[in-house]
Each structure stands twice: as C-alpha cells, then as structure tokens.
Amino acid sequence: MTPYTIAQEAYAALGVDTEAALQRLAATPISLHCWQGDDVGGFEKEGGELGSGLAVTGNYPGKARTIAELRADLDQAYALIPGRHRLNLHACYADFSGGKVDRDALTIAQFQSWIDWAKARGLGMDFNPSYFAHPKADDGLTLTHPDAGIRGFWIEHGKACRRIGAEMGRQLGSATVTNVWIPDGSKDLRMDRKGPRVLLEASLDAVFAEQIDPQFHLDAVESKLFGIGSESYVVGSHEFYLGYAIKNQTLCCLDAGHFHPTENLSDKISSVLQFVPEILLHVSRGVRWDSDHVVLLDDPTMALMQELVRGDFLGRTHIGLDYFDASINRVAAWVIGTRNSLKGLLLALLEPAAKLRELEAAGDFTSRLALFEECKSLPWGLVWDEHCRRQNVPLGSAWMGALKTYEKQVLAARA
Ligand code: RNT
Ligand code: ZN
C-alpha cells in the first residue's frame, strides 16, 4: 500500500474514483494572469500611472522589468504548478521591439513573440484589451467617453485585440478568450445613468461587429460593482453585462471580487450558464473593499469549484486568475493562487456526488449535511500529492525551496 492507494480505497468506499478525478484535474487548465508579475505595469512606458481604479500595493523586491524577466518568472511559476496551463496576456504587454504603435494600431506583430513563447511551452493563451494606463483613459472613461473621437479610439483598440486574439487561438490550436473590462464610471452621483449605458452597448456592438470563428476566439465581458474613482456608478454593472451577454450570446466574465461582499460566484454560475453559452472566471479573493488578494483554499473558492463540478459546467467554463499582490514574492503569488485553485477543483472532483444526490433525492438532509462535513477530513491531500508526483512538480511545500533559490539567484539581482 502507498499513501495514494490508501486514499484511493477510502474514496472508493464512498463510490469515488480517484483516477477519474485525477484525469479531470490534469485536463483542466488555469489561465495565469501576466499582470501579477509586474503589478499591472506592462511594457509601454517607464513607470506610468496605473489609474482607472486599479491599485497595487506593496514593493517586494524583484519585480519583472522586461518581457524577458516576466517570461523567466512565468517559467518558474509554471514549473511549480502541476498540469499544463494557459497564459492570460493584457494588450499593454505588447512587444515593441519592432517599433512602438498606439493601442488602436496594435496587430499580431506586437504579440508574435508571446505566441511563439507560449507555443514552445504548449500553453494556450487568453487576451485582454487594456482600457487603462493611457492618456486617453485619464478621464476614467473609454468606450463610454462623451467625445466620439476618444470613444472611436477605444473601439479600434477593441477590434484590434479581437483580431490578435483570434490569431493567437489559430496559431496555438485552442480558442483564445478575449475579455473586455473597462473602468468607466463616476465617483459621485450622476444625473444620467442611462446615457453611458446606451453608449456602451453601441461601442461594444461596434467592437464585436466582425464575426470570428469561435474555434479560434471567444468574446467575454466583465462587470464590476465599483472601483476607486467609480464608487457611485459603474457603467458596466453586472445587470448591464449579463443582459448584454445573454442578448449577444457572448461569454460572461465573473470576477470573484466584483460583487457585494456577501455574494458568492458559486451562487451565480448555474443561473448565468442557463442563459449564456460559456463563462470566464476571474478567481480572486476580496478583502473588505479590495478584490485583488491571492486566492486561498477558502470556502468561497471551494464552493466555486464544487459548483463547476456539481453542475457539470467545467466544459463551459474558462478558469482564469485575477489578483495583484506586490507585498510578497510575485512568483510565489502565482504559484500559491494557482495551486489553491487546483486544490479546490480536486476537492470538488472527489466529492461522493452520487451518494450525496441520492441522500438529497430521498430527503435525508441530515445525512447529506453529515457527509458534506465528513468529506472535509477524507485524505484528499494524498491524492493531491499523487497529482504533483505524476505531473513532476515538487510535493507538498517543497516548491518553496525552489522558489527561494530563484529569489536569491534571479530576483535579488534585479536591484
Ligand atoms: C478590474 C478587472 C480586470 C483587471 C484586469 C487587469 O477590476 O478585474 O479584470 O483586473 O483586466
Ligand atoms: Zn477581473
């Protein structure tokens, strides 16, 4: 008997096939957000203002300053995360080694080196137009700017990003999800809440007008409750984008930190997926007003993953991460958040689903609750270790040793 086979037997006694769970886990990619590596800096300019309600706190040494450094950091993170995953890139991470262009003129030329890099590693890619940290976003308004010229600029940016995303998906053989999030909103009360929403729908319609083969490319739209500087009104609210996504059958992006603090994504998935084809998740952790802390293996994350498995929604869900913490080692932040997301998913895949459904159907809610709770002390950690062993990554907390070495040898040199 090995530790894994002990766990396998314990689960089999409850009708759970750990091998099937491990297969499913290995086949589920998580999209790592490039922006955790450099505090949403990007490579357009030296140390510009982030703005648009996005704020990163902390100054842990070793932040990636170049594309090469960011790629090295990502390589280190992927090496410590079991499984084959994806890269989620923002447009402001364009490679301008062939010459600088503004955001409305971006083409595949500025992203080919990223695609080549991803291809060499067998990674799929996701993409995002960047509607922030730009002089034309200084008013906090982009696709809903009252000036038609500025609106037009951002519409062109959106169109350019969709073409780039489609080409990424085509070259990598896996559809790229391109996600639109805009900061547009108002710090104080607005007289007119309707007008900007009418503009937003028209702008999005213009951005999405070109038909693109879903085999290569999928569109997502992301709502937000409020941001710094948009406390009183956000144009792209949940109701707005849910309506837009249902009407246009785009993906709906749900960010765990973009709702009232007592709301949970796990409660929303089965409703949203009843009416839109697929969803994109920004797995994150809200702490008070902020939504950008490193993902934990906490109740909301576990409930989210349970819902994806219980509802058989994994095939219609694109899982990405979205947080930015500069107060700890940034590479570790990727590793911790991704491993926790995967652990949550494994826990969900190991649920004695048939047994729980049987109890529920029989109205035996006492046994259902008892079994939910007993599951928490089943030896799932041994199954996780087996996953790490099969995927050739360090077991348990051993990855921290590799990370400390990287910190000493690579990050410390970036003084
Ligand atoms: C902001 C949104 C958005 C961004 C990234 C950088 O509130 O969550 O997803 O975090 O696009
Ligand atoms: Zn997000």
CSV table of C-alpha atoms and ligand atoms in Angstrom, one decimal:
chain,number,residue,atom,x,y,z
A,1,MET,CA,0.0,0.0,0.0
A,2,THR,CA,1.2,3.5,-0.8
A,3,PRO,CA,-0.2,6.6,0.7
A,4,TYR,CA,-2.1,7.2,-2.5
A,5,THR,CA,-3.7,3.7,-2.6
A,6,ILE,CA,-4.8,4.2,1.0
A,7,ALA,CA,-6.6,7.3,-0.1
A,8,GLN,CA,-7.9,5.6,-3.3
A,9,GLU,CA,-9.5,2.9,-1.1
A,10,ALA,CA,-11.0,5.4,1.3
A,11,TYR,CA,-12.6,7.2,-1.6
A,12,ALA,CA,-13.7,4.1,-3.4
A,13,ALA,CA,-15.7,3.1,-0.3
A,14,LEU,CA,-17.8,6.2,-0.9
A,15,GLY,CA,-18.1,5.4,-4.6
A,16,VAL,CA,-15.5,8.0,-5.7
A,17,ASP,CA,-13.0,7.1,-8.5
A,18,THR,CA,-9.8,9.0,-7.7
A,19,GLU,CA,-8.3,8.1,-11.1
A,20,ALA,CA,-11.1,9.8,-12.9
A,21,ALA,CA,-10.7,12.8,-10.6
A,22,LEU,CA,-7.0,13.0,-11.4
A,23,GLN,CA,-7.7,12.7,-15.1
A,24,ARG,CA,-10.2,15.5,-15.0
A,25,LEU,CA,-7.9,17.7,-12.9
A,26,ALA,CA,-5.0,17.2,-15.3
A,27,ALA,CA,-7.2,18.2,-18.2
A,28,THR,CA,-8.4,21.5,-16.7
A,29,PRO,CA,-6.2,24.5,-17.5
A,30,ILE,CA,-6.0,27.6,-15.4
A,31,SER,CA,-5.1,30.9,-17.2
A,32,LEU,CA,-2.3,32.6,-15.3
A,33,HIS,CA,-2.6,36.4,-15.4
A,34,CYS,CA,0.6,38.0,-16.7
A,35,TRP,CA,-0.2,41.2,-14.7
A,36,GLN,CA,0.6,39.6,-11.3
A,37,GLY,CA,4.3,39.5,-12.4
A,38,ASP,CA,4.8,43.3,-12.6
A,39,ASP,CA,2.0,45.0,-10.7
A,40,VAL,CA,-0.1,45.6,-13.9
A,41,GLY,CA,2.8,47.6,-15.3
A,42,GLY,CA,3.1,46.4,-18.9
A,43,PHE,CA,5.9,47.4,-21.3
A,44,GLU,CA,4.6,50.5,-23.0
A,45,LYS,CA,6.4,53.1,-20.9
A,46,GLU,CA,8.6,53.5,-17.9
A,47,GLY,CA,6.7,53.6,-14.7
A,48,GLY,CA,3.4,55.3,-15.8
A,49,GLU,CA,0.4,55.8,-13.6
A,50,LEU,CA,-1.9,52.7,-13.4
A,51,GLY,CA,-5.1,54.6,-12.5
A,52,SER,CA,-8.6,53.7,-13.6
A,53,GLY,CA,-9.4,52.2,-10.2
A,54,LEU,CA,-6.6,49.6,-10.4
A,55,ALA,CA,-4.2,49.9,-7.5
A,56,VAL,CA,-1.4,47.6,-6.5
A,57,THR,CA,0.2,47.9,-3.0
A,58,GLY,CA,3.5,46.6,-1.8
A,59,ASN,CA,7.1,46.9,-3.0
A,60,TYR,CA,8.5,43.4,-2.7
A,61,PRO,CA,11.9,43.4,-4.5
A,62,GLY,CA,12.4,41.7,-7.8
A,63,LYS,CA,9.6,42.9,-10.0
A,64,ALA,CA,9.9,41.9,-13.6
A,65,ARG,CA,11.0,45.0,-15.7
A,66,THR,CA,11.2,43.5,-19.1
A,67,ILE,CA,9.4,40.9,-21.2
A,68,ALA,CA,12.4,38.5,-20.8
A,69,GLU,CA,12.2,38.9,-17.0
A,70,LEU,CA,8.4,38.4,-17.0
A,71,ARG,CA,8.8,35.2,-19.1
A,72,ALA,CA,11.5,33.9,-16.8
A,73,ASP,CA,9.2,34.4,-13.8
A,74,LEU,CA,6.3,32.7,-15.5
A,75,ASP,CA,8.5,29.8,-16.4
A,76,GLN,CA,9.5,29.5,-12.8
A,77,ALA,CA,5.8,29.6,-11.7
A,78,TYR,CA,4.6,27.0,-14.3
A,79,ALA,CA,7.4,24.7,-13.1
A,80,LEU,CA,5.9,24.6,-9.6
A,81,ILE,CA,2.3,24.2,-10.6
A,82,PRO,CA,1.1,20.7,-11.6
A,83,GLY,CA,-0.5,20.4,-15.0
A,84,ARG,CA,-0.5,22.2,-18.3
A,85,HIS,CA,-2.0,25.7,-18.1
A,86,ARG,CA,-2.5,28.9,-20.0
A,87,LEU,CA,-1.2,32.5,-20.2
A,88,ASN,CA,-3.6,35.4,-19.9
A,89,LEU,CA,-2.0,38.4,-21.5
A,90,HIS,CA,-3.0,42.1,-21.5
A,91,ALA,CA,-2.6,44.2,-24.6
A,92,CYS,CA,-0.3,46.6,-22.6
A,93,TYR,CA,2.3,43.8,-22.5
A,94,ALA,CA,2.9,44.2,-26.3
A,95,ASP,CA,6.4,43.5,-27.6
A,96,PHE,CA,7.6,46.8,-29.2
A,97,SER,CA,11.0,45.6,-30.2
A,98,GLY,CA,9.8,46.1,-33.8
A,99,GLY,CA,8.7,49.7,-33.1
A,100,LYS,CA,6.1,51.3,-30.9
A,101,VAL,CA,2.5,51.8,-32.0
A,102,ASP,CA,-0.5,53.1,-30.1
A,103,ARG,CA,-3.2,50.8,-28.9
A,104,ASP,CA,-5.6,51.4,-31.8
A,105,ALA,CA,-2.9,50.2,-34.2
A,106,LEU,CA,-1.8,47.0,-32.4
A,107,THR,CA,-1.5,43.9,-34.7
A,108,ILE,CA,-0.3,40.4,-34.4
A,109,ALA,CA,3.3,41.8,-35.0
A,110,GLN,CA,3.5,43.0,-31.3
A,111,PHE,CA,2.3,39.6,-30.0
A,112,GLN,CA,4.0,37.1,-32.2
A,113,SER,CA,6.9,36.7,-29.8
A,114,TRP,CA,4.4,35.9,-27.0
A,115,ILE,CA,2.7,33.3,-29.2
A,116,ASP,CA,6.0,31.7,-30.1
A,117,TRP,CA,6.9,31.6,-26.4
A,118,ALA,CA,3.6,30.0,-25.5
A,119,LYS,CA,3.7,27.6,-28.4
A,120,ALA,CA,7.2,26.3,-27.4
A,121,ARG,CA,5.7,25.5,-23.9
A,122,GLY,CA,2.4,24.0,-25.1
A,123,LEU,CA,0.4,26.8,-23.4
A,124,GLY,CA,-2.8,28.2,-24.7
A,125,MET,CA,-3.3,32.0,-24.5
A,126,ASP,CA,-6.1,34.4,-23.4
A,127,PHE,CA,-6.1,38.1,-24.1
A,128,ASN,CA,-7.4,41.4,-22.9
A,129,PRO,CA,-7.7,44.9,-24.4
A,130,SER,CA,-6.2,47.4,-22.0
A,131,TYR,CA,-8.6,50.2,-21.2
A,132,PHE,CA,-6.4,51.9,-18.6
A,133,ALA,CA,-2.9,53.4,-18.0
A,134,HIS,CA,-3.2,55.5,-21.2
A,135,PRO,CA,-3.6,59.3,-21.8
A,136,LYS,CA,-6.9,58.6,-23.5
A,137,ALA,CA,-8.2,56.9,-20.3
A,138,ASP,CA,-7.2,59.7,-18.0
A,139,ASP,CA,-10.8,60.8,-17.5
A,140,GLY,CA,-11.7,57.3,-16.3
A,141,LEU,CA,-13.9,56.9,-19.4
A,142,THR,CA,-13.1,54.8,-22.5
A,143,LEU,CA,-15.9,53.1,-24.5
A,144,THR,CA,-18.4,55.5,-23.0
A,145,HIS,CA,-16.4,58.7,-23.3
A,146,PRO,CA,-18.7,61.6,-24.5
A,147,ASP,CA,-16.1,62.5,-27.1
A,148,ALA,CA,-16.7,60.4,-30.2
A,149,GLY,CA,-13.1,60.6,-31.2
A,150,ILE,CA,-11.9,59.1,-27.9
A,151,ARG,CA,-14.6,56.5,-28.0
A,152,GLY,CA,-13.6,55.6,-31.5
A,153,PHE,CA,-10.0,55.2,-30.5
A,154,TRP,CA,-11.1,52.7,-27.8
A,155,ILE,CA,-13.4,50.9,-30.3
A,156,GLU,CA,-10.5,50.5,-32.6
A,157,HIS,CA,-8.4,49.1,-29.7
A,158,GLY,CA,-11.1,46.5,-29.0
A,159,LYS,CA,-11.3,45.5,-32.6
A,160,ALA,CA,-7.5,45.2,-32.9
A,161,CYS,CA,-7.4,43.0,-29.8
A,162,ARG,CA,-10.1,40.6,-31.1
A,163,ARG,CA,-8.1,40.1,-34.3
A,164,ILE,CA,-4.9,39.5,-32.3
A,165,GLY,CA,-6.8,37.1,-30.0
A,166,ALA,CA,-8.2,35.2,-33.0
A,167,GLU,CA,-4.7,34.8,-34.4
A,168,MET,CA,-3.4,33.6,-31.1
A,169,GLY,CA,-6.1,31.0,-30.9
A,170,ARG,CA,-5.5,29.9,-34.5
A,171,GLN,CA,-1.7,29.5,-34.1
A,172,LEU,CA,-2.0,27.8,-30.7
A,173,GLY,CA,-4.8,25.5,-31.7
A,174,SER,CA,-7.0,26.5,-28.8
A,175,ALA,CA,-9.6,29.3,-28.7
A,176,THR,CA,-8.4,32.5,-27.1
A,177,VAL,CA,-10.9,34.2,-24.7
A,178,THR,CA,-10.6,38.0,-25.2
A,179,ASN,CA,-12.1,39.7,-22.2
A,180,VAL,CA,-13.3,43.3,-22.2
A,181,TRP,CA,-13.2,45.2,-18.9
A,182,ILE,CA,-13.4,48.9,-18.8
A,183,PRO,CA,-13.1,51.2,-15.8
A,184,ASP,CA,-15.8,53.7,-16.9
A,185,GLY,CA,-17.9,55.1,-14.1
A,186,SER,CA,-18.4,58.0,-11.8
A,187,LYS,CA,-17.0,58.9,-8.4
A,188,ASP,CA,-20.1,60.9,-7.5
A,189,LEU,CA,-23.8,60.8,-8.2
A,190,ARG,CA,-24.8,61.0,-11.8
A,191,MET,CA,-27.8,62.8,-13.2
A,192,ASP,CA,-27.8,60.5,-16.2
A,193,ARG,CA,-27.2,56.8,-15.6
A,194,LYS,CA,-28.8,55.7,-18.8
A,195,GLY,CA,-26.8,57.6,-21.4
A,196,PRO,CA,-23.4,56.0,-20.8
A,197,ARG,CA,-25.1,52.5,-20.9
A,198,VAL,CA,-26.6,53.3,-24.3
A,199,LEU,CA,-23.2,54.4,-25.5
A,200,LEU,CA,-21.5,51.3,-24.0
A,201,GLU,CA,-23.9,49.0,-25.9
A,202,ALA,CA,-23.3,50.8,-29.1
A,203,SER,CA,-19.5,50.8,-28.6
A,204,LEU,CA,-19.5,47.0,-27.8
A,205,ASP,CA,-21.6,46.3,-30.8
A,206,ALA,CA,-19.0,48.1,-32.9
A,207,VAL,CA,-16.1,46.2,-31.3
A,208,PHE,CA,-17.9,42.9,-31.8
A,209,ALA,CA,-19.2,43.5,-35.3
A,210,GLU,CA,-16.7,41.4,-37.1
A,211,GLN,CA,-17.7,37.7,-37.0
A,212,ILE,CA,-14.8,35.5,-35.8
A,213,ASP,CA,-14.8,31.7,-35.8
A,214,PRO,CA,-15.4,30.5,-32.2
A,215,GLN,CA,-12.9,27.7,-32.8
A,216,PHE,CA,-10.2,30.4,-32.5
A,217,HIS,CA,-11.7,33.1,-30.5
A,218,LEU,CA,-14.4,33.8,-27.9
A,219,ASP,CA,-15.5,37.2,-26.5
A,220,ALA,CA,-16.1,37.8,-22.8
A,221,VAL,CA,-17.4,40.9,-21.0
A,222,GLU,CA,-16.6,41.6,-17.3
A,223,SER,CA,-18.8,43.6,-14.9
A,224,LYS,CA,-17.8,45.3,-11.6
A,225,LEU,CA,-19.7,46.7,-8.7
A,226,PHE,CA,-17.5,49.7,-8.0
A,227,GLY,CA,-13.9,50.8,-8.2
A,228,ILE,CA,-11.7,53.5,-6.8
A,229,GLY,CA,-13.0,56.6,-8.5
A,230,SER,CA,-16.2,54.9,-9.7
A,231,GLU,CA,-17.8,54.5,-6.3
A,232,SER,CA,-21.2,55.8,-7.2
A,233,TYR,CA,-21.7,54.5,-10.6
A,234,VAL,CA,-20.2,51.9,-12.9
A,235,VAL,CA,-21.4,51.8,-16.5
A,236,GLY,CA,-20.6,48.1,-16.9
A,237,SER,CA,-22.6,46.8,-14.0
A,238,HIS,CA,-23.5,43.1,-13.6
A,239,GLU,CA,-27.0,43.7,-14.8
A,240,PHE,CA,-25.7,45.5,-17.9
A,241,TYR,CA,-23.2,42.8,-18.9
A,242,LEU,CA,-25.4,39.9,-18.0
A,243,GLY,CA,-28.1,41.4,-20.3
A,244,TYR,CA,-25.5,42.1,-23.0
A,245,ALA,CA,-24.1,38.6,-22.8
A,246,ILE,CA,-27.5,37.0,-23.0
A,247,LYS,CA,-28.6,39.2,-25.9
A,248,ASN,CA,-25.5,38.6,-27.9
A,249,GLN,CA,-24.5,35.1,-26.6
A,250,THR,CA,-21.0,36.2,-25.6
A,251,LEU,CA,-19.2,34.8,-22.6
A,252,CYS,CA,-20.0,36.5,-19.2
A,253,CYS,CA,-16.9,37.1,-17.1
A,254,LEU,CA,-17.5,36.7,-13.4
A,255,ASP,CA,-14.8,38.1,-11.1
A,256,ALA,CA,-15.0,36.8,-7.5
A,257,GLY,CA,-14.1,40.3,-6.2
A,258,HIS,CA,-16.7,42.3,-8.2
A,259,PHE,CA,-19.8,41.8,-6.2
A,260,HIS,CA,-21.2,42.8,-2.8
A,261,PRO,CA,-19.0,41.1,-0.1
A,262,THR,CA,-21.8,38.7,0.9
A,263,GLU,CA,-22.4,37.5,-2.6
A,264,ASN,CA,-20.5,34.4,-3.9
A,265,LEU,CA,-19.8,33.4,-7.5
A,266,SER,CA,-20.9,29.8,-6.6
A,267,ASP,CA,-24.4,31.1,-6.2
A,268,LYS,CA,-24.5,32.7,-9.7
A,269,ILE,CA,-22.9,30.1,-12.0
A,270,SER,CA,-26.0,27.9,-12.6
A,271,SER,CA,-28.2,30.9,-13.3
A,272,VAL,CA,-25.8,32.6,-15.6
A,273,LEU,CA,-25.0,29.4,-17.5
A,274,GLN,CA,-28.6,28.8,-18.1
A,275,PHE,CA,-28.7,31.7,-20.5
A,276,VAL,CA,-25.1,32.3,-21.8
A,277,PRO,CA,-23.1,29.7,-23.6
A,278,GLU,CA,-19.9,29.8,-21.5
A,279,ILE,CA,-18.4,31.8,-18.7
A,280,LEU,CA,-14.9,33.1,-17.9
A,281,LEU,CA,-14.0,33.2,-14.2
A,282,HIS,CA,-11.6,35.7,-12.6
A,283,VAL,CA,-10.8,33.7,-9.5
A,284,SER,CA,-9.7,36.2,-6.9
A,285,ARG,CA,-10.2,37.0,-3.2
A,286,GLY,CA,-12.0,40.0,-1.9
A,287,VAL,CA,-10.8,41.5,1.4
A,288,ARG,CA,-13.1,44.3,2.5
A,289,TRP,CA,-13.2,46.9,-0.3
A,290,ASP,CA,-10.4,45.3,-2.3
A,291,SER,CA,-10.7,42.4,-4.6
A,292,ASP,CA,-7.2,41.6,-5.5
A,293,HIS,CA,-5.7,39.3,-2.9
A,294,VAL,CA,-4.0,36.0,-3.6
A,295,VAL,CA,-6.5,33.1,-4.0
A,296,LEU,CA,-6.8,30.9,-0.9
A,297,LEU,CA,-8.2,27.4,-0.5
A,298,ASP,CA,-11.1,29.1,1.4
A,299,ASP,CA,-14.8,28.5,1.5
A,300,PRO,CA,-15.7,30.7,-1.5
A,301,THR,CA,-13.0,29.1,-3.7
A,302,MET,CA,-14.1,25.6,-2.7
A,303,ALA,CA,-17.8,26.4,-3.2
A,304,LEU,CA,-17.0,27.9,-6.6
A,305,MET,CA,-15.2,24.7,-7.8
A,306,GLN,CA,-17.9,22.5,-6.3
A,307,GLU,CA,-20.5,24.3,-8.3
A,308,LEU,CA,-18.5,23.8,-11.6
A,309,VAL,CA,-18.3,20.1,-10.9
A,310,ARG,CA,-21.7,19.6,-9.5
A,311,GLY,CA,-23.4,21.4,-12.3
A,312,ASP,CA,-21.2,19.7,-14.9
A,313,PHE,CA,-20.1,23.1,-16.0
A,314,LEU,CA,-16.3,22.6,-16.4
A,315,GLY,CA,-16.7,22.2,-20.2
A,316,ARG,CA,-18.3,25.6,-20.4
A,317,THR,CA,-16.1,27.4,-18.0
A,318,HIS,CA,-12.7,29.1,-18.7
A,319,ILE,CA,-10.9,29.5,-15.4
A,320,GLY,CA,-8.5,32.4,-15.0
A,321,LEU,CA,-7.0,34.2,-12.1
A,322,ASP,CA,-7.1,37.9,-11.3
A,323,TYR,CA,-5.2,39.4,-8.4
A,324,PHE,CA,-2.2,41.6,-8.0
A,325,ASP,CA,-0.2,41.5,-4.8
A,326,ALA,CA,3.2,43.2,-4.7
A,327,SER,CA,3.7,42.7,-0.9
A,328,ILE,CA,5.0,39.2,-1.3
A,329,ASN,CA,7.2,37.4,-3.8
A,330,ARG,CA,5.2,37.9,-7.0
A,331,VAL,CA,6.1,34.5,-8.5
A,332,ALA,CA,5.0,32.8,-5.3
A,333,ALA,CA,1.7,34.7,-5.5
A,334,TRP,CA,1.1,33.0,-8.9
A,335,VAL,CA,2.1,29.6,-7.5
A,336,ILE,CA,0.0,29.9,-4.3
A,337,GLY,CA,-3.1,31.1,-6.1
A,338,THR,CA,-3.0,28.6,-8.9
A,339,ARG,CA,-2.2,25.6,-6.6
A,340,ASN,CA,-5.1,26.6,-4.3
A,341,SER,CA,-7.5,26.9,-7.3
A,342,LEU,CA,-6.4,23.4,-8.4
A,343,LYS,CA,-6.8,22.0,-4.9
A,344,GLY,CA,-10.3,23.4,-4.7
A,345,LEU,CA,-11.1,21.8,-8.0
A,346,LEU,CA,-9.6,18.4,-6.9
A,347,LEU,CA,-11.7,18.6,-3.7
A,348,ALA,CA,-14.8,19.1,-5.8
A,349,LEU,CA,-13.9,16.3,-8.1
A,350,LEU,CA,-13.5,14.0,-5.1
A,351,GLU,CA,-17.0,14.6,-3.7
A,352,PRO,CA,-19.1,11.5,-3.3
A,353,ALA,CA,-21.6,13.0,-5.8
A,354,ALA,CA,-23.8,10.0,-6.4
A,355,LYS,CA,-24.2,9.3,-2.7
A,356,LEU,CA,-24.9,13.0,-2.0
A,357,ARG,CA,-27.5,13.2,-4.8
A,358,GLU,CA,-29.2,10.0,-3.5
A,359,LEU,CA,-29.5,11.4,0.0
A,360,GLU,CA,-30.9,14.7,-1.3
A,361,ALA,CA,-33.4,13.0,-3.5
A,362,ALA,CA,-34.5,10.9,-0.6
A,363,GLY,CA,-35.0,14.0,1.6
A,364,ASP,CA,-32.4,12.8,4.1
A,365,PHE,CA,-30.9,16.2,4.7
A,366,THR,CA,-29.3,15.1,8.0
A,367,SER,CA,-27.1,12.5,6.2
A,368,ARG,CA,-26.4,15.0,3.4
A,369,LEU,CA,-25.0,17.5,5.8
A,370,ALA,CA,-23.1,14.8,7.7
A,371,LEU,CA,-21.5,13.6,4.6
A,372,PHE,CA,-20.6,17.1,3.3
A,373,GLU,CA,-18.8,17.6,6.6
A,374,GLU,CA,-17.1,14.1,6.7
A,375,CYS,CA,-15.7,14.8,3.2
A,376,LYS,CA,-13.5,17.5,4.7
A,377,SER,CA,-11.4,15.0,6.6
A,378,LEU,CA,-11.0,12.5,3.8
A,379,PRO,CA,-7.3,12.0,2.7
A,380,TRP,CA,-7.5,14.3,-0.3
A,381,GLY,CA,-4.0,15.6,0.4
A,382,LEU,CA,-2.6,12.2,-0.6
A,383,VAL,CA,-4.5,12.4,-3.9
A,384,TRP,CA,-3.1,15.9,-4.4
A,385,ASP,CA,0.5,14.7,-3.7
A,386,GLU,CA,-0.1,11.9,-6.3
A,387,HIS,CA,-1.1,14.5,-8.8
A,388,CYS,CA,2.0,16.5,-8.1
A,389,ARG,CA,4.2,13.4,-8.4
A,390,ARG,CA,2.6,12.4,-11.7
A,391,GLN,CA,3.0,15.9,-13.1
A,392,ASN,CA,6.6,16.1,-12.0
A,393,VAL,CA,6.4,19.1,-9.6
A,394,PRO,CA,7.6,19.2,-6.0
A,395,LEU,CA,5.4,17.6,-3.4
A,396,GLY,CA,3.9,19.5,-0.5
A,397,SER,CA,5.6,22.7,0.4
A,398,ALA,CA,8.9,21.6,-1.3
A,399,TRP,CA,8.2,24.1,-4.1
A,400,MET,CA,9.0,26.9,-1.6
A,401,GLY,CA,12.7,25.8,-1.6
A,402,ALA,CA,12.9,26.1,-5.4
A,403,LEU,CA,11.3,29.5,-5.2
A,404,LYS,CA,13.7,30.7,-2.5
A,405,THR,CA,16.6,29.7,-4.7
A,406,TYR,CA,15.1,31.6,-7.6
A,407,GLU,CA,14.6,34.6,-5.4
A,408,LYS,CA,18.2,34.6,-4.3
A,409,GLN,CA,19.7,33.8,-7.8
A,410,VAL,CA,17.4,35.8,-10.1
A,411,LEU,CA,15.1,38.3,-8.3
A,412,ALA,CA,17.7,39.6,-5.9
A,413,ALA,CA,19.9,40.6,-8.9
A,414,ARG,CA,17.1,43.0,-10.1
A,415,ALA,CA,18.1,45.8,-7.8
B,1,RNT,C1,-10.5,45.1,-12.9
B,1,RNT,C2,-10.8,43.8,-13.5
B,1,RNT,C3,-9.9,43.4,-14.6
B,1,RNT,C4,-8.5,43.7,-14.3
B,1,RNT,C5,-7.5,43.2,-15.3
B,1,RNT,C6,-6.2,43.8,-15.2
B,1,RNT,O1,-11.4,45.4,-11.8
B,1,RNT,O2,-10.9,42.8,-12.5
B,1,RNT,O3,-10.1,42.0,-14.9
B,1,RNT,O4,-8.1,43.2,-13.1
B,1,RNT,O5,-8.0,43.3,-16.6
B,2,ZN,ZN,-11.1,40.7,-13.2
